[in-house]
Amino acid sequence: MDNNVKVARIQANLTQQQLAEKTGVTRQTISLIEKGKYNPTLKLCLEICYAVNKTLDELFWVERESENDEKNY
Amino acid sequence: MMKKITDERLVLKNLKNIRLAFVVQSVGIIGILLHDALANGIASMTHQPLWLVFMITAIVLGYSQMSISIDHENPSKQIKPSSFYKGLSVILGINFVIGLLVYLSPESSLKDSIAIGIALFLCMLAPYSYIHYLRKKKLEDEEDE
């Protein structure tokens, strides 16, 4: 699923490694989350939000129509 | 020294790997037991220590799967857990009948039939009690909502 983690991370001046260390996961996991290839648990979503100082909505909200478009693709 | 894995993705991946290894191991154990049964008979198979390992594993898996089955039950089918003692009396009845059949069979004494009856009763009581407990807990959780 798409998200805005990468944009938020860059705005917070963090590398993937730094964000990974702050959230207690590996750099690879952050990379996969940013690419939309891994769906984090709510706990990890919140940890990412705290680390980049954004809300869940700002990082992870996806409109239903755009989600359906992804599925049809 | 190995670090403890804290990354949730890797923890999930690790669990999937363990599951795969378990399947491979189980297939191997079943293969060995079947080979022994075909080569030397069922008695030889059940005397192997591997048989005990297989049985214990199956029982542990069965009990741990019970909680999943209870949660997976169709919610529209709302099975209200009946009185524990009602089910217990059914189990007692079944075991009494089995004990009686064993007693009436040739070469079986009263001692044998009582022993078999008690053993079967305990074997049925454990899963029944556990399922009853899980269903009651599920109902209590739903009532709390």
Short mmCIF file of C-alpha atoms in Angstrom, two decimals:
data_model
loop_
_atom_site.label_atom_id
_atom_site.label_comp_id
_atom_site.label_asym_id
_atom_site.label_seq_id
_atom_site.Cartn_x
_atom_site.Cartn_y
_atom_site.Cartn_z
CA MET A 1 0.00 0.00 0.00
CA ASP A 2 1.12 3.52 -0.84
CA ASN A 3 2.15 5.90 1.90
CA ASN A 4 4.00 9.16 2.50
CA VAL A 5 6.72 7.80 4.75
CA LYS A 6 9.57 8.66 2.37
CA VAL A 7 8.51 12.27 1.96
CA ALA A 8 8.02 12.70 5.70
CA ARG A 9 11.37 11.08 6.44
CA ILE A 10 13.18 13.45 4.07
CA GLN A 11 11.35 16.42 5.56
CA ALA A 12 12.54 15.28 8.99
CA ASN A 13 16.13 15.07 7.66
CA LEU A 14 16.49 11.41 8.44
CA THR A 15 18.14 8.66 6.48
CA GLN A 16 16.47 5.28 6.24
CA GLN A 17 19.05 3.92 8.69
CA GLN A 18 18.34 6.68 11.20
CA LEU A 19 14.59 6.17 10.97
CA ALA A 20 15.12 2.43 11.33
CA GLU A 21 17.15 2.92 14.51
CA LYS A 22 14.56 5.30 15.96
CA THR A 23 11.71 2.84 15.30
CA GLY A 24 13.53 -0.36 16.26
CA VAL A 25 13.50 -2.05 12.87
CA THR A 26 16.04 -2.69 10.11
CA ARG A 27 16.82 -0.31 7.27
CA GLN A 28 15.45 -2.90 4.83
CA THR A 29 12.07 -2.81 6.57
CA ILE A 30 11.92 0.99 6.26
CA SER A 31 12.81 0.68 2.58
CA LEU A 32 10.07 -1.90 2.00
CA ILE A 33 7.52 0.24 3.85
CA GLU A 34 8.40 3.27 1.72
CA LYS A 35 8.03 1.22 -1.45
CA GLY A 36 4.66 -0.05 -0.26
CA LYS A 37 5.86 -3.66 -0.26
CA TYR A 38 5.48 -4.25 3.47
CA ASN A 39 2.48 -3.22 5.60
CA PRO A 40 3.65 -2.31 9.10
CA THR A 41 1.62 -3.06 12.22
CA LEU A 42 -0.22 -0.20 13.88
CA LYS A 43 2.47 -0.08 16.55
CA LEU A 44 5.22 0.43 13.97
CA CYS A 45 3.08 2.96 12.09
CA LEU A 46 2.80 4.99 15.30
CA GLU A 47 6.53 4.71 15.99
CA ILE A 48 7.23 6.07 12.51
CA CYS A 49 4.76 8.90 13.10
CA TYR A 50 6.49 9.85 16.37
CA ALA A 51 9.91 9.72 14.71
CA VAL A 52 8.98 12.03 11.82
CA ASN A 53 6.55 14.13 13.84
CA LYS A 54 3.50 13.50 11.66
CA THR A 55 0.05 12.01 12.24
CA LEU A 56 -1.18 8.61 11.03
CA ASP A 57 -3.47 10.36 8.57
CA GLU A 58 -0.66 12.37 7.05
CA LEU A 59 1.54 9.33 6.55
CA PHE A 60 -0.78 6.43 5.84
CA TRP A 61 -4.24 7.63 4.80
CA VAL A 62 -5.30 6.44 1.35
CA GLU A 63 -8.59 7.39 -0.29
CA ARG A 64 -10.81 4.39 -0.99
CA GLU A 65 -11.06 5.12 -4.74
CA SER A 66 -7.30 5.24 -5.16
CA GLU A 67 -6.99 1.98 -3.20
CA ASN A 68 -9.49 0.31 -5.57
CA ASP A 69 -7.59 1.69 -8.57
CA GLU A 70 -4.44 -0.02 -7.25
CA LYS A 71 -6.27 -3.32 -6.93
CA ASN A 72 -7.67 -3.09 -10.48
CA TYR A 73 -4.20 -2.31 -11.81
CA MET B 1 26.77 -13.51 20.04
CA MET B 2 23.43 -13.50 18.19
CA LYS B 3 21.28 -10.41 18.70
CA LYS B 4 17.61 -10.90 19.52
CA ILE B 5 15.45 -10.07 16.49
CA THR B 6 13.21 -7.11 17.25
CA ASP B 7 12.22 -6.13 13.70
CA GLU B 8 8.57 -7.26 13.29
CA ARG B 9 9.03 -8.12 9.62
CA LEU B 10 11.97 -10.38 10.42
CA VAL B 11 10.10 -11.94 13.35
CA LEU B 12 7.25 -12.85 10.95
CA LYS B 13 9.73 -14.16 8.39
CA ASN B 14 11.38 -16.23 11.11
CA LEU B 15 8.02 -17.74 12.09
CA LYS B 16 7.31 -18.63 8.44
CA ASN B 17 10.74 -20.33 8.23
CA ILE B 18 10.04 -22.28 11.41
CA ARG B 19 6.68 -23.34 9.99
CA LEU B 20 8.35 -24.57 6.81
CA ALA B 21 10.96 -26.48 8.83
CA PHE B 22 8.15 -28.01 10.94
CA VAL B 23 6.33 -29.21 7.82
CA VAL B 24 9.52 -30.77 6.40
CA GLN B 25 10.27 -32.42 9.75
CA SER B 26 6.73 -33.76 10.08
CA VAL B 27 6.78 -35.21 6.57
CA GLY B 28 10.07 -36.89 7.44
CA ILE B 29 8.73 -38.34 10.69
CA ILE B 30 5.56 -39.61 8.99
CA GLY B 31 7.67 -41.11 6.22
CA ILE B 32 9.90 -42.97 8.69
CA LEU B 33 6.91 -44.25 10.68
CA LEU B 34 5.08 -45.40 7.55
CA HIS B 35 8.19 -47.15 6.29
CA ASP B 36 8.58 -48.92 9.63
CA ALA B 37 4.89 -49.90 9.61
CA LEU B 38 5.11 -51.33 6.10
CA ALA B 39 8.40 -53.13 6.73
CA ASN B 40 7.84 -54.44 10.27
CA GLY B 41 4.16 -53.97 11.09
CA ILE B 42 2.06 -51.50 13.07
CA ALA B 43 3.28 -52.85 16.43
CA SER B 44 6.86 -52.03 15.53
CA MET B 45 5.85 -48.53 14.45
CA THR B 46 4.05 -47.76 17.70
CA HIS B 47 7.01 -49.03 19.75
CA GLN B 48 9.37 -46.53 18.18
CA PRO B 49 10.26 -43.45 20.26
CA LEU B 50 9.53 -41.42 17.12
CA TRP B 51 5.89 -42.47 17.49
CA LEU B 52 5.78 -40.84 20.91
CA VAL B 53 7.29 -37.64 19.50
CA PHE B 54 4.71 -37.66 16.70
CA MET B 55 1.81 -38.21 19.09
CA ILE B 56 2.93 -35.48 21.52
CA THR B 57 3.41 -33.05 18.63
CA ALA B 58 -0.05 -33.88 17.23
CA ILE B 59 -1.68 -33.37 20.63
CA VAL B 60 0.09 -30.04 21.23
CA LEU B 61 -0.85 -28.87 17.72
CA GLY B 62 -4.44 -30.01 18.20
CA TYR B 63 -4.87 -28.15 21.47
CA SER B 64 -3.26 -24.96 20.17
CA GLN B 65 -5.43 -25.09 17.03
CA MET B 66 -8.58 -25.32 19.17
CA SER B 67 -8.46 -21.64 20.11
CA ILE B 68 -8.19 -20.75 16.41
CA SER B 69 -11.16 -22.99 15.55
CA ILE B 70 -13.27 -21.38 18.26
CA ASP B 71 -12.45 -17.88 17.00
CA HIS B 72 -13.05 -18.98 13.44
CA GLU B 73 -16.56 -20.31 14.16
CA ASN B 74 -19.36 -18.69 12.19
CA PRO B 75 -20.57 -15.78 14.39
CA SER B 76 -24.14 -16.15 13.08
CA LYS B 77 -24.18 -19.70 14.39
CA GLN B 78 -23.74 -18.38 18.00
CA ILE B 79 -23.11 -21.60 19.88
CA LYS B 80 -23.95 -20.76 23.46
CA PRO B 81 -21.84 -22.91 25.77
CA SER B 82 -24.30 -25.19 27.47
CA SER B 83 -23.86 -26.20 31.08
CA PHE B 84 -20.52 -27.87 31.61
CA TYR B 85 -22.16 -30.68 33.57
CA LYS B 86 -24.56 -31.49 30.73
CA GLY B 87 -21.65 -32.24 28.41
CA LEU B 88 -19.85 -34.03 31.22
CA SER B 89 -22.81 -36.37 31.73
CA VAL B 90 -22.84 -37.15 27.97
CA ILE B 91 -19.13 -38.02 28.14
CA LEU B 92 -19.72 -40.17 31.21
CA GLY B 93 -22.56 -41.95 29.41
CA ILE B 94 -20.41 -42.66 26.36
CA ASN B 95 -17.57 -43.96 28.49
CA PHE B 96 -19.93 -46.13 30.54
CA VAL B 97 -21.22 -47.73 27.33
CA ILE B 98 -17.68 -48.31 26.05
CA GLY B 99 -16.63 -49.74 29.42
CA LEU B 100 -19.64 -52.04 29.36
CA LEU B 101 -18.84 -53.24 25.84
CA VAL B 102 -15.25 -53.97 26.88
CA TYR B 103 -16.51 -55.88 29.94
CA LEU B 104 -18.90 -57.95 27.81
CA SER B 105 -16.18 -58.81 25.31
CA PRO B 106 -14.31 -62.10 25.80
CA GLU B 107 -10.93 -62.09 27.62
CA SER B 108 -11.69 -58.79 29.34
CA SER B 109 -12.10 -58.42 33.08
CA LEU B 110 -13.93 -55.79 35.12
CA LYS B 111 -10.56 -54.25 35.93
CA ASP B 112 -9.79 -53.82 32.21
CA SER B 113 -13.14 -52.21 31.44
CA ILE B 114 -12.84 -49.77 34.37
CA ALA B 115 -9.27 -48.86 33.37
CA ILE B 116 -10.27 -48.27 29.74
CA GLY B 117 -13.37 -46.31 30.79
CA ILE B 118 -11.38 -44.03 33.09
CA ALA B 119 -8.61 -43.52 30.51
CA LEU B 120 -11.09 -42.64 27.78
CA PHE B 121 -13.00 -40.36 30.15
CA LEU B 122 -9.85 -38.40 30.95
CA CYS B 123 -8.92 -38.22 27.26
CA MET B 124 -12.35 -36.79 26.43
CA LEU B 125 -12.58 -34.55 29.49
CA ALA B 126 -9.42 -32.55 28.72
CA PRO B 127 -10.38 -31.27 25.24
CA TYR B 128 -14.03 -30.83 26.21
CA SER B 129 -13.07 -28.72 29.25
CA TYR B 130 -10.66 -26.66 27.17
CA ILE B 131 -13.20 -26.01 24.39
CA HIS B 132 -15.85 -25.09 26.96
CA TYR B 133 -13.43 -22.65 28.60
CA LEU B 134 -12.53 -21.07 25.23
CA ARG B 135 -16.19 -20.70 24.16
CA LYS B 136 -17.13 -19.19 27.53
CA LYS B 137 -14.19 -16.76 27.32
CA LYS B 138 -15.19 -15.76 23.77
CA LEU B 139 -18.77 -15.13 24.89
CA GLU B 140 -17.57 -13.02 27.83
CA ASP B 141 -15.33 -10.98 25.50
CA GLU B 142 -18.26 -10.36 23.15
CA GLU B 143 -20.51 -9.33 26.03
CA ASP B 144 -17.89 -6.83 27.17
CA GLU B 145 -18.04 -4.93 23.83
#
